[in-house]
């Protein structure tokens, strides 16, 4: 129903900022709970955070390792969700995935739609 395409990854240095984009087609991001995930080689996929579809609490959530540094936002006019990453660290290096689910809960792994991922590499 909805297709997701991530962009904005690249190679940066520690302390730099990067903004990832997740462009949707075939559906509107306003209609979904949107999540960002990442996976590094040899590690389990982890949920970075997400933004709730509508109402209730929490509106946004973040894993502890990125709290205060990352922010998720949604631009309905552009049908795009963003992951703003500040103060990047080498341990943030991973493939980052955008995902969507129809339910309102963010902290789940059963997202219905997934993008192809974009590589983020942070050097020290």
mmCIF file with all atom_site columns, C-alpha atoms in Angstrom:
data_model
loop_
_atom_site.group_PDB
_atom_site.id
_atom_site.type_symbol
_atom_site.label_atom_id
_atom_site.label_alt_id
_atom_site.label_comp_id
_atom_site.label_asym_id
_atom_site.label_entity_id
_atom_site.label_seq_id
_atom_site.pdbx_PDB_ins_code
_atom_site.Cartn_x
_atom_site.Cartn_y
_atom_site.Cartn_z
_atom_site.occupancy
_atom_site.B_iso_or_equiv
_atom_site.pdbx_formal_charge
_atom_site.auth_seq_id
_atom_site.auth_comp_id
_atom_site.auth_asym_id
_atom_site.auth_atom_id
_atom_site.pdbx_PDB_model_num
ATOM 1   C CA . UNK A 1 1   ? 0.000  0.000  0.000  1.00 0.00 ? 1   UNK A CA 1
ATOM 2   C CA . UNK A 1 2   ? 2.824  2.392  0.779  1.00 0.00 ? 2   UNK A CA 1
ATOM 3   C CA . UNK A 1 3   ? 6.377  2.421  -0.548 1.00 0.00 ? 3   UNK A CA 1
ATOM 4   C CA . UNK A 1 4   ? 9.213  3.985  1.432  1.00 0.00 ? 4   UNK A CA 1
ATOM 5   C CA . UNK A 1 5   ? 12.531 5.263  0.112  1.00 0.00 ? 5   UNK A CA 1
ATOM 6   C CA . UNK A 1 6   ? 15.301 6.462  2.420  1.00 0.00 ? 6   UNK A CA 1
ATOM 7   C CA . UNK A 1 7   ? 17.960 8.957  1.422  1.00 0.00 ? 7   UNK A CA 1
ATOM 8   C CA . UNK A 1 8   ? 20.529 11.237 3.002  1.00 0.00 ? 8   UNK A CA 1
ATOM 9   C CA . UNK A 1 9   ? 23.053 8.745  4.311  1.00 0.00 ? 9   UNK A CA 1
ATOM 10  C CA . UNK A 1 10  ? 26.753 9.162  3.849  1.00 0.00 ? 10  UNK A CA 1
ATOM 11  C CA . UNK A 1 11  ? 30.173 9.376  5.444  1.00 0.00 ? 11  UNK A CA 1
ATOM 12  C CA . UNK A 1 12  ? 30.631 11.977 8.175  1.00 0.00 ? 12  UNK A CA 1
ATOM 13  C CA . UNK A 1 13  ? 32.964 12.669 11.064 1.00 0.00 ? 13  UNK A CA 1
ATOM 14  C CA . UNK A 1 14  ? 32.281 12.422 14.768 1.00 0.00 ? 14  UNK A CA 1
ATOM 15  C CA . UNK A 1 15  ? 30.280 15.395 15.958 1.00 0.00 ? 15  UNK A CA 1
ATOM 16  C CA . UNK A 1 16  ? 28.735 16.077 12.560 1.00 0.00 ? 16  UNK A CA 1
ATOM 17  C CA . UNK A 1 17  ? 25.044 16.205 11.748 1.00 0.00 ? 17  UNK A CA 1
ATOM 18  C CA . UNK A 1 18  ? 23.045 14.382 9.126  1.00 0.00 ? 18  UNK A CA 1
ATOM 19  C CA . UNK A 1 19  ? 19.388 14.352 8.154  1.00 0.00 ? 19  UNK A CA 1
ATOM 20  C CA . UNK A 1 20  ? 17.818 11.237 6.708  1.00 0.00 ? 20  UNK A CA 1
ATOM 21  C CA . UNK A 1 21  ? 14.649 11.420 4.645  1.00 0.00 ? 21  UNK A CA 1
ATOM 22  C CA . UNK A 1 22  ? 11.955 8.819  4.156  1.00 0.00 ? 22  UNK A CA 1
ATOM 23  C CA . UNK A 1 23  ? 9.771  9.622  1.171  1.00 0.00 ? 23  UNK A CA 1
ATOM 24  C CA . UNK A 1 24  ? 6.468  7.782  0.907  1.00 0.00 ? 24  UNK A CA 1
ATOM 25  C CA . UNK A 1 25  ? 4.355  6.975  -2.126 1.00 0.00 ? 25  UNK A CA 1
ATOM 26  C CA . UNK A 1 26  ? 1.119  5.064  -2.502 1.00 0.00 ? 26  UNK A CA 1
ATOM 27  C CA . UNK A 1 27  ? 0.086  6.241  0.946  1.00 0.00 ? 27  UNK A CA 1
ATOM 28  C CA . UNK A 1 28  ? 0.429  9.201  3.286  1.00 0.00 ? 28  UNK A CA 1
ATOM 29  C CA . UNK A 1 29  ? 2.839  9.289  6.202  1.00 0.00 ? 29  UNK A CA 1
ATOM 30  C CA . UNK A 1 30  ? 0.162  11.007 8.273  1.00 0.00 ? 30  UNK A CA 1
ATOM 31  C CA . UNK A 1 31  ? -1.831 7.769  8.204  1.00 0.00 ? 31  UNK A CA 1
ATOM 32  C CA . UNK A 1 32  ? 0.908  5.626  9.746  1.00 0.00 ? 32  UNK A CA 1
ATOM 33  C CA . UNK A 1 33  ? 3.033  5.318  12.812 1.00 0.00 ? 33  UNK A CA 1
ATOM 34  C CA . UNK A 1 34  ? 6.506  5.852  11.394 1.00 0.00 ? 34  UNK A CA 1
ATOM 35  C CA . UNK A 1 35  ? 9.633  4.273  12.798 1.00 0.00 ? 35  UNK A CA 1
ATOM 36  C CA . UNK A 1 36  ? 13.361 4.453  12.207 1.00 0.00 ? 36  UNK A CA 1
ATOM 37  C CA . UNK A 1 37  ? 15.519 1.373  12.708 1.00 0.00 ? 37  UNK A CA 1
ATOM 38  C CA . UNK A 1 38  ? 19.202 0.661  12.259 1.00 0.00 ? 38  UNK A CA 1
ATOM 39  C CA . UNK A 1 39  ? 21.392 -2.380 11.922 1.00 0.00 ? 39  UNK A CA 1
ATOM 40  C CA . UNK A 1 40  ? 25.160 -2.630 12.160 1.00 0.00 ? 40  UNK A CA 1
ATOM 41  C CA . UNK A 1 41  ? 27.158 -5.679 11.013 1.00 0.00 ? 41  UNK A CA 1
ATOM 42  C CA . UNK A 1 42  ? 27.067 -8.426 13.611 1.00 0.00 ? 42  UNK A CA 1
ATOM 43  C CA . UNK A 1 43  ? 24.376 -6.698 15.633 1.00 0.00 ? 43  UNK A CA 1
ATOM 44  C CA . UNK A 1 44  ? 20.643 -7.061 15.992 1.00 0.00 ? 44  UNK A CA 1
ATOM 45  C CA . UNK A 1 45  ? 18.382 -4.566 14.315 1.00 0.00 ? 45  UNK A CA 1
ATOM 46  C CA . UNK A 1 46  ? 17.334 -1.949 16.826 1.00 0.00 ? 46  UNK A CA 1
ATOM 47  C CA . UNK A 1 47  ? 14.546 0.566  16.881 1.00 0.00 ? 47  UNK A CA 1
ATOM 48  C CA . UNK A 1 48  ? 15.984 4.061  16.917 1.00 0.00 ? 48  UNK A CA 1
ATOM 49  C CA . UNK A 1 49  ? 12.634 5.702  17.505 1.00 0.00 ? 49  UNK A CA 1
ATOM 50  C CA . UNK A 1 50  ? 9.414  6.737  15.878 1.00 0.00 ? 50  UNK A CA 1
ATOM 51  C CA . UNK A 1 51  ? 6.485  9.108  15.709 1.00 0.00 ? 51  UNK A CA 1
ATOM 52  C CA . UNK A 1 52  ? 2.960  8.059  16.652 1.00 0.00 ? 52  UNK A CA 1
ATOM 53  C CA . UNK A 1 53  ? 0.219  7.997  14.022 1.00 0.00 ? 53  UNK A CA 1
ATOM 54  C CA . UNK A 1 54  ? -2.081 10.279 16.044 1.00 0.00 ? 54  UNK A CA 1
ATOM 55  C CA . UNK A 1 55  ? -3.090 11.179 19.577 1.00 0.00 ? 55  UNK A CA 1
ATOM 56  C CA . UNK A 1 56  ? -2.123 9.596  22.858 1.00 0.00 ? 56  UNK A CA 1
ATOM 57  C CA . UNK A 1 57  ? 1.276  9.132  24.445 1.00 0.00 ? 57  UNK A CA 1
ATOM 58  C CA . UNK A 1 58  ? 4.066  9.034  23.662 1.00 0.00 ? 58  UNK A CA 1
ATOM 59  C CA . UNK A 1 59  ? 4.084  11.095 20.501 1.00 0.00 ? 59  UNK A CA 1
ATOM 60  C CA . UNK A 1 60  ? 7.721  10.319 19.802 1.00 0.00 ? 60  UNK A CA 1
ATOM 61  C CA . UNK A 1 61  ? 10.072 7.787  21.360 1.00 0.00 ? 61  UNK A CA 1
ATOM 62  C CA . UNK A 1 62  ? 13.821 7.240  21.136 1.00 0.00 ? 62  UNK A CA 1
ATOM 63  C CA . UNK A 1 63  ? 16.198 4.579  22.260 1.00 0.00 ? 63  UNK A CA 1
ATOM 64  C CA . UNK A 1 64  ? 18.406 5.682  25.150 1.00 0.00 ? 64  UNK A CA 1
ATOM 65  C CA . UNK A 1 65  ? 21.585 5.863  23.106 1.00 0.00 ? 65  UNK A CA 1
ATOM 66  C CA . UNK A 1 66  ? 20.210 8.603  20.832 1.00 0.00 ? 66  UNK A CA 1
ATOM 67  C CA . UNK A 1 67  ? 18.041 10.622 23.221 1.00 0.00 ? 67  UNK A CA 1
ATOM 68  C CA . UNK A 1 68  ? 18.931 14.284 23.061 1.00 0.00 ? 68  UNK A CA 1
ATOM 69  C CA . UNK A 1 69  ? 20.829 13.839 19.800 1.00 0.00 ? 69  UNK A CA 1
ATOM 70  C CA . UNK A 1 70  ? 18.266 12.530 17.308 1.00 0.00 ? 70  UNK A CA 1
ATOM 71  C CA . UNK A 1 71  ? 14.849 13.902 16.419 1.00 0.00 ? 71  UNK A CA 1
ATOM 72  C CA . UNK A 1 72  ? 12.095 12.479 14.246 1.00 0.00 ? 72  UNK A CA 1
ATOM 73  C CA . UNK A 1 73  ? 9.694  14.753 12.412 1.00 0.00 ? 73  UNK A CA 1
ATOM 74  C CA . UNK A 1 74  ? 6.961  14.415 9.819  1.00 0.00 ? 74  UNK A CA 1
ATOM 75  C CA . UNK A 1 75  ? 6.187  16.800 6.960  1.00 0.00 ? 75  UNK A CA 1
ATOM 76  C CA . UNK A 1 76  ? 2.746  15.882 5.694  1.00 0.00 ? 76  UNK A CA 1
ATOM 77  C CA . UNK A 1 77  ? 2.880  18.347 2.798  1.00 0.00 ? 77  UNK A CA 1
ATOM 78  C CA . UNK A 1 78  ? 5.977  16.610 1.453  1.00 0.00 ? 78  UNK A CA 1
ATOM 79  C CA . UNK A 1 79  ? 4.756  13.176 2.535  1.00 0.00 ? 79  UNK A CA 1
ATOM 80  C CA . UNK A 1 80  ? 8.149  12.658 4.123  1.00 0.00 ? 80  UNK A CA 1
ATOM 81  C CA . UNK A 1 81  ? 9.488  11.655 7.522  1.00 0.00 ? 81  UNK A CA 1
ATOM 82  C CA . UNK A 1 82  ? 12.900 12.820 8.706  1.00 0.00 ? 82  UNK A CA 1
ATOM 83  C CA . UNK A 1 83  ? 15.504 11.616 11.135 1.00 0.00 ? 83  UNK A CA 1
ATOM 84  C CA . UNK A 1 84  ? 17.701 14.507 12.243 1.00 0.00 ? 84  UNK A CA 1
ATOM 85  C CA . UNK A 1 85  ? 20.945 13.188 13.703 1.00 0.00 ? 85  UNK A CA 1
ATOM 86  C CA . UNK A 1 86  ? 23.250 15.489 15.636 1.00 0.00 ? 86  UNK A CA 1
ATOM 87  C CA . UNK A 1 87  ? 26.502 14.924 17.494 1.00 0.00 ? 87  UNK A CA 1
ATOM 88  C CA . UNK A 1 88  ? 27.078 11.718 15.592 1.00 0.00 ? 88  UNK A CA 1
ATOM 89  C CA . UNK A 1 89  ? 29.340 9.071  17.068 1.00 0.00 ? 89  UNK A CA 1
ATOM 90  C CA . UNK A 1 90  ? 31.142 6.128  15.450 1.00 0.00 ? 90  UNK A CA 1
ATOM 91  C CA . UNK A 1 91  ? 28.742 3.791  17.236 1.00 0.00 ? 91  UNK A CA 1
ATOM 92  C CA . UNK A 1 92  ? 25.910 5.315  15.190 1.00 0.00 ? 92  UNK A CA 1
ATOM 93  C CA . UNK A 1 93  ? 27.364 3.661  12.086 1.00 0.00 ? 93  UNK A CA 1
ATOM 94  C CA . UNK A 1 94  ? 24.710 1.389  10.594 1.00 0.00 ? 94  UNK A CA 1
ATOM 95  C CA . UNK A 1 95  ? 22.216 0.939  7.814  1.00 0.00 ? 95  UNK A CA 1
ATOM 96  C CA . UNK A 1 96  ? 19.177 3.011  8.697  1.00 0.00 ? 96  UNK A CA 1
ATOM 97  C CA . UNK A 1 97  ? 15.702 1.856  7.713  1.00 0.00 ? 97  UNK A CA 1
ATOM 98  C CA . UNK A 1 98  ? 12.398 3.661  7.589  1.00 0.00 ? 98  UNK A CA 1
ATOM 99  C CA . UNK A 1 99  ? 9.264  1.682  8.422  1.00 0.00 ? 99  UNK A CA 1
ATOM 100 C CA . UNK A 1 100 ? 5.522  2.193  8.753  1.00 0.00 ? 100 UNK A CA 1
ATOM 101 C CA . UNK A 1 101 ? 2.756  0.457  10.648 1.00 0.00 ? 101 UNK A CA 1
ATOM 102 C CA . UNK A 1 102 ? -0.979 1.023  10.807 1.00 0.00 ? 102 UNK A CA 1
ATOM 103 C CA . UNK A 1 103 ? -1.252 0.832  14.604 1.00 0.00 ? 103 UNK A CA 1
ATOM 104 C CA . UNK A 1 104 ? -0.543 3.682  16.993 1.00 0.00 ? 104 UNK A CA 1
ATOM 105 C CA . UNK A 1 105 ? 2.125  1.989  19.105 1.00 0.00 ? 105 UNK A CA 1
ATOM 106 C CA . UNK A 1 106 ? 5.711  2.903  18.267 1.00 0.00 ? 106 UNK A CA 1
ATOM 107 C CA . UNK A 1 107 ? 7.679  0.465  20.399 1.00 0.00 ? 107 UNK A CA 1
ATOM 108 C CA . UNK A 1 108 ? 6.986  -2.664 18.405 1.00 0.00 ? 108 UNK A CA 1
ATOM 109 C CA . UNK A 1 109 ? 8.878  -4.567 15.741 1.00 0.00 ? 109 UNK A CA 1
ATOM 110 C CA . UNK A 1 110 ? 5.940  -5.689 13.602 1.00 0.00 ? 110 UNK A CA 1
ATOM 111 C CA . UNK A 1 111 ? 6.003  -2.789 11.192 1.00 0.00 ? 111 UNK A CA 1
ATOM 112 C CA . UNK A 1 112 ? 4.109  -3.437 7.977  1.00 0.00 ? 112 UNK A CA 1
ATOM 113 C CA . UNK A 1 113 ? 6.211  -1.611 5.394  1.00 0.00 ? 113 UNK A CA 1
ATOM 114 C CA . UNK A 1 114 ? 9.956  -1.123 5.095  1.00 0.00 ? 114 UNK A CA 1
ATOM 115 C CA . UNK A 1 115 ? 12.339 0.909  2.991  1.00 0.00 ? 115 UNK A CA 1
ATOM 116 C CA . UNK A 1 116 ? 15.573 -0.382 1.478  1.00 0.00 ? 116 UNK A CA 1
ATOM 117 C CA . UNK A 1 117 ? 17.854 1.400  3.910  1.00 0.00 ? 117 UNK A CA 1
ATOM 118 C CA . UNK A 1 118 ? 20.573 4.013  3.671  1.00 0.00 ? 118 UNK A CA 1
ATOM 119 C CA . UNK A 1 119 ? 24.128 3.689  4.971  1.00 0.00 ? 119 UNK A CA 1
ATOM 120 C CA . UNK A 1 120 ? 25.422 6.042  7.637  1.00 0.00 ? 120 UNK A CA 1
ATOM 121 C CA . UNK A 1 121 ? 29.117 5.863  8.470  1.00 0.00 ? 121 UNK A CA 1
ATOM 122 C CA . UNK A 1 122 ? 30.676 7.990  11.204 1.00 0.00 ? 122 UNK A CA 1
ATOM 123 C CA . UNK A 1 123 ? 34.445 8.177  11.385 1.00 0.00 ? 123 UNK A CA 1
ATOM 124 C CA . UNK A 1 124 ? 36.494 9.293  14.368 1.00 0.00 ? 124 UNK A CA 1
#
